[in-house]
Amino acid sequence: MLKLRPVPFTDVRIQDSFWAPRRETNRVASIPFSLQQLEEAGNLEDMRLAARGATNGFRGPVFMDSDLYKALEAASYSLATHPDPALEKQLDDIISLLAAAQQSDGYLNSYYTVKEPGRRWTNLRDCHELYCAGHMFEAAVAHFQATGKKTFLNIATRYADYIDSVFGPPPKRLGYPGHPEIELALIKLWRATGNQRYFDLARFFVENRGRKFFATEHHTPLDRYDGSYWQDDVPIYDHRNIEGHAVRAAYLMSGVTDVASQTGDTRLLTMLGRVWRNTTQRNEYITGGIGPSASNEGFTVDYDLPNLTAYQETCATVALVQWSHRLALLYGDAAYADVVERGLYNGILSGVSQDGTRFFYVNPLESTGNHHRSPWFGCACCPPNVTRTLAFLGGYAYATSDDSLYVNLYIQGSARAKVGETPVALNVTTEYPWDGKVALELTPASSARFALRLRVPGWCERAAVAVNRETVPAPVIERGYLVLDREWKPADQVELDLPMPVQRVAANPQVKADQGLLAIQRGPIVYCLEQCDQAAPLASLWLPQEDPLNATREPGLLGGVVTITGEACSAPDPRWRRQLYQAAAPAQRVALKAIPYYAWDNRQPGPMKVWLPVSPPIQPARGLEAQAKVTLSFANDNCQPQGINDGLVPTSSGEQPAACCHWWPHKGTAEWAQYTWTTPVQVNNSKVYWFDDTGRGECRLPASWRIEYLDQGDWKPVAATEPYSVAKDKWCAVRFAPVKTTALRLEVQLPPHFAAGVHEWKVDEADEADPGP
Ligand SMILES: [Zn+2]
């Protein structure tokens, strides 16, 4: 463990053409807009109700306070780097309101105070008191750092002291939050105040997690309890994969990293390394986000990274960046900072519109044209998460140790840092992320020996560096940093060159959703195609592998971007390959233009894609099921029966399909799915790929199944010539004596206490060479 010190965001000045205008928009548009939305949505009014002692009239979800706190945190960061008396006064007024709403024992939560007085701490799993408290602590620390005032900090410490009087080792009570956040926030409060009890409480929440407390709290029998959604299924030390709700998982791991970096607990550190590698090597989108599935706002199985249905919540990208930043400080390895950069320039920045007043909650990598940013949300976690990240941005850029200055982000501007005992001023001149040339001027207070460590981004090959105009031959690279270890004197000049060719990027072949597709990336920026830039329909385009792609600076477009242009092929009709063999229709050459992914949906609405085919799309071979009408014994609003014969075969049962056919919430009952054809079909086989969402839902493998056919108005079982098998992650096939019929049923016995679902049910025409038994 190295344990670097971050250079505080207050010591970093950002003066470039990329981030500075966005941060100005954040300051003058997004932050005031958020505060106004919090007024309109009722977050502030709820707090006023609590302050008045009202017991009705509460509006919104249980976690309304958390969005207010995140906005206060963003506003505080903004005040620190850009004083604004009007904003400061507005914060003072809100802080007075919080003080008035705080109970005499320190407790402060508008939902419980107004709506459920007397029921504090009765539902830690779902009701988010500890989560809201965490966001309060983060905001209070930010406000204290920005203004030096203790008004908000005192409210936070009173509340933290109260929470500390409730939770802890016996005789205090066991518990931890359903939505982690307070762990990392208590660490911030400990650092700001020096009060060891806050660290100990964070450690208590971290180390006890996984004791299946939520099963006890909700009287769930342990044999039926799956706590993975809340990361409560195994002791914290035993996690192997990232799992469950994505924001919860990454906030938790951030808090665990904070605790472990202090205690040096090797069991926790080993777990963190394992889970971070699983997250970033198997579960991270190219745009830096995590959590593919809407159903649990989280993870499914490794390599399940669909594009059209990508959930990639903005908050989850923020959470992964926060966690990776902590690991970057712990180990001084550029791989962690690479993840920070990818998230900041792509998945987080896409979360806000160019004008700063519309936000994405869900960030898909493909759209048919109907996905747009909104001014606000009923669950408004994401907008203030983007605003606080932009306001804090400088805090991710630099770090120091006793003998090194680390540069993690290349942003034009300046910074003041202390390497060992030597104050160092740093000036950075660059057009990053559009150009990889970075000029750094170092001015130590007096000549001093230390290492300047410049991150070589993971996307970069052949980085070159010169010191005082002399090229450094074969520079030393350690843990992804280019190391310049020398005696530095005032006004020394360093020139770093990070070449930025346009790159075609392929996904790991295990990512089924990206097979046969490539994405375009240049430097840290991931690109997408929007329909409004293309001459042909986006769905018809494919990208030849070898043709040149050109980068062009367009200062007037989307706030100033580099676009990528070249030629694509346009297949006249993507369905032309439905037949087994057919002459290839000649593809037309058309112009292609790509824009940064973060900038999409700022012009006229239309389809969008990050991943592009490299050849004309081929449709999978389809059986009789493709022409069948589907009916189910039972279906509800979140069931999509058409998923059962949409031809999309998963790589595993746990994958979350775009259209999910299941019988949930029925459990333990006998159910069926039916295919009906308009003319009789001759069949002797069938196969089923079962859906099983263990870890996030209640579908499991069925207890049993069989096929029945319609015979003159009666349903009869087919004469199976082999047993009906039930297994995960593969086709379960059965052959039977041929029948001629207009309808088949898949009869399913749901397992006790659980539902079941089907990814795909295939029925092929009877093979004429097979006479049956
Ligand atoms: Zn969110």
Short mmCIF file of N, CA, C and O and ligand atoms in Angstrom, two decimals, residues 67 70 131 179 245 247 251 297 311 313-316 318 360-362 377 379-385, ligand 1:
data_model
loop_
_atom_site.label_atom_id
_atom_site.label_comp_id
_atom_site.label_asym_id
_atom_site.label_seq_id
_atom_site.Cartn_x
_atom_site.Cartn_y
_atom_site.Cartn_z
N ASP A 67 -31.24 13.72 -1.87
CA ASP A 67 -31.04 14.53 -3.08
C ASP A 67 -30.75 15.98 -2.71
O ASP A 67 -29.95 16.66 -3.36
N LYS A 70 -27.09 16.08 -1.59
CA LYS A 70 -26.14 16.01 -2.72
C LYS A 70 -26.06 17.36 -3.44
O LYS A 70 -24.99 17.79 -3.87
N TYR A 131 -28.52 5.92 4.68
CA TYR A 131 -28.09 6.43 3.38
C TYR A 131 -28.22 7.96 3.33
O TYR A 131 -27.29 8.67 2.96
N HIS A 179 -28.89 0.62 1.68
CA HIS A 179 -28.16 1.33 0.62
C HIS A 179 -26.90 1.92 1.23
O HIS A 179 -26.96 2.94 1.92
N HIS A 245 -27.41 -4.44 -6.66
CA HIS A 245 -27.68 -3.07 -7.09
C HIS A 245 -26.34 -2.35 -7.29
O HIS A 245 -25.50 -2.31 -6.39
N VAL A 247 -25.19 0.86 -7.71
CA VAL A 247 -24.75 2.02 -6.92
C VAL A 247 -24.44 1.57 -5.50
O VAL A 247 -23.43 1.97 -4.91
N TYR A 251 -20.73 2.04 -3.92
CA TYR A 251 -20.60 2.89 -2.71
C TYR A 251 -20.06 2.06 -1.56
O TYR A 251 -19.20 2.50 -0.79
N GLU A 297 -31.56 -2.62 -11.17
CA GLU A 297 -30.65 -1.48 -11.28
C GLU A 297 -29.22 -1.96 -11.04
O GLU A 297 -28.45 -1.30 -10.35
N TYR A 311 -28.60 -0.27 -18.71
CA TYR A 311 -29.14 0.62 -17.69
C TYR A 311 -28.09 1.68 -17.36
O TYR A 311 -28.31 2.86 -17.48
N GLU A 313 -26.80 3.32 -14.93
CA GLU A 313 -27.28 4.51 -14.22
C GLU A 313 -26.14 5.50 -14.02
O GLU A 313 -25.02 5.12 -13.68
N THR A 314 -26.44 6.77 -14.22
CA THR A 314 -25.41 7.80 -14.07
C THR A 314 -24.73 7.69 -12.69
O THR A 314 -23.51 7.77 -12.58
N CYS A 315 -25.53 7.48 -11.65
CA CYS A 315 -24.97 7.34 -10.29
C CYS A 315 -24.00 6.18 -10.19
O CYS A 315 -23.06 6.22 -9.39
N ALA A 316 -24.24 5.12 -10.95
CA ALA A 316 -23.37 3.95 -10.86
C ALA A 316 -22.00 4.26 -11.46
O ALA A 316 -20.97 3.78 -10.96
N VAL A 318 -20.69 7.26 -11.45
CA VAL A 318 -20.10 8.11 -10.41
C VAL A 318 -19.52 7.23 -9.31
O VAL A 318 -18.39 7.44 -8.85
N PHE A 360 -29.75 12.44 -17.77
CA PHE A 360 -30.02 11.01 -17.96
C PHE A 360 -29.91 10.31 -16.62
O PHE A 360 -28.97 10.53 -15.87
N TYR A 361 -30.86 9.45 -16.37
CA TYR A 361 -30.75 8.48 -15.27
C TYR A 361 -30.16 7.20 -15.86
O TYR A 361 -29.20 6.66 -15.37
N VAL A 362 -30.78 6.77 -16.98
CA VAL A 362 -30.36 5.57 -17.70
C VAL A 362 -29.53 6.00 -18.90
O VAL A 362 -29.91 6.92 -19.62
N PHE A 377 -36.40 13.85 -11.89
CA PHE A 377 -36.97 12.51 -11.78
C PHE A 377 -37.68 12.35 -10.44
O PHE A 377 -37.31 13.01 -9.46
N CYS A 379 -37.34 9.79 -8.68
CA CYS A 379 -36.15 9.36 -7.93
C CYS A 379 -35.00 10.17 -8.52
O CYS A 379 -34.50 9.85 -9.59
N ALA A 380 -34.64 11.25 -7.84
CA ALA A 380 -33.74 12.26 -8.45
C ALA A 380 -32.30 12.13 -7.99
O ALA A 380 -31.61 13.13 -7.78
N CYS A 381 -31.83 10.89 -7.86
CA CYS A 381 -30.46 10.69 -7.37
C CYS A 381 -29.41 11.17 -8.35
O CYS A 381 -28.35 11.68 -7.95
N CYS A 382 -29.67 10.99 -9.66
CA CYS A 382 -28.60 11.21 -10.64
C CYS A 382 -28.24 12.68 -10.88
O CYS A 382 -27.05 13.00 -10.92
N PRO A 383 -29.21 13.58 -11.06
CA PRO A 383 -28.81 14.96 -11.38
C PRO A 383 -27.82 15.56 -10.38
O PRO A 383 -26.75 16.06 -10.80
N PRO A 384 -28.09 15.52 -9.08
CA PRO A 384 -27.10 16.13 -8.18
C PRO A 384 -25.81 15.32 -8.07
O PRO A 384 -24.79 15.87 -7.65
N ASN A 385 -25.84 14.06 -8.47
CA ASN A 385 -24.60 13.29 -8.47
C ASN A 385 -23.66 13.78 -9.58
O ASN A 385 -22.45 13.81 -9.41
ZN ZN B 1 -29.00 7.79 -9.80
#
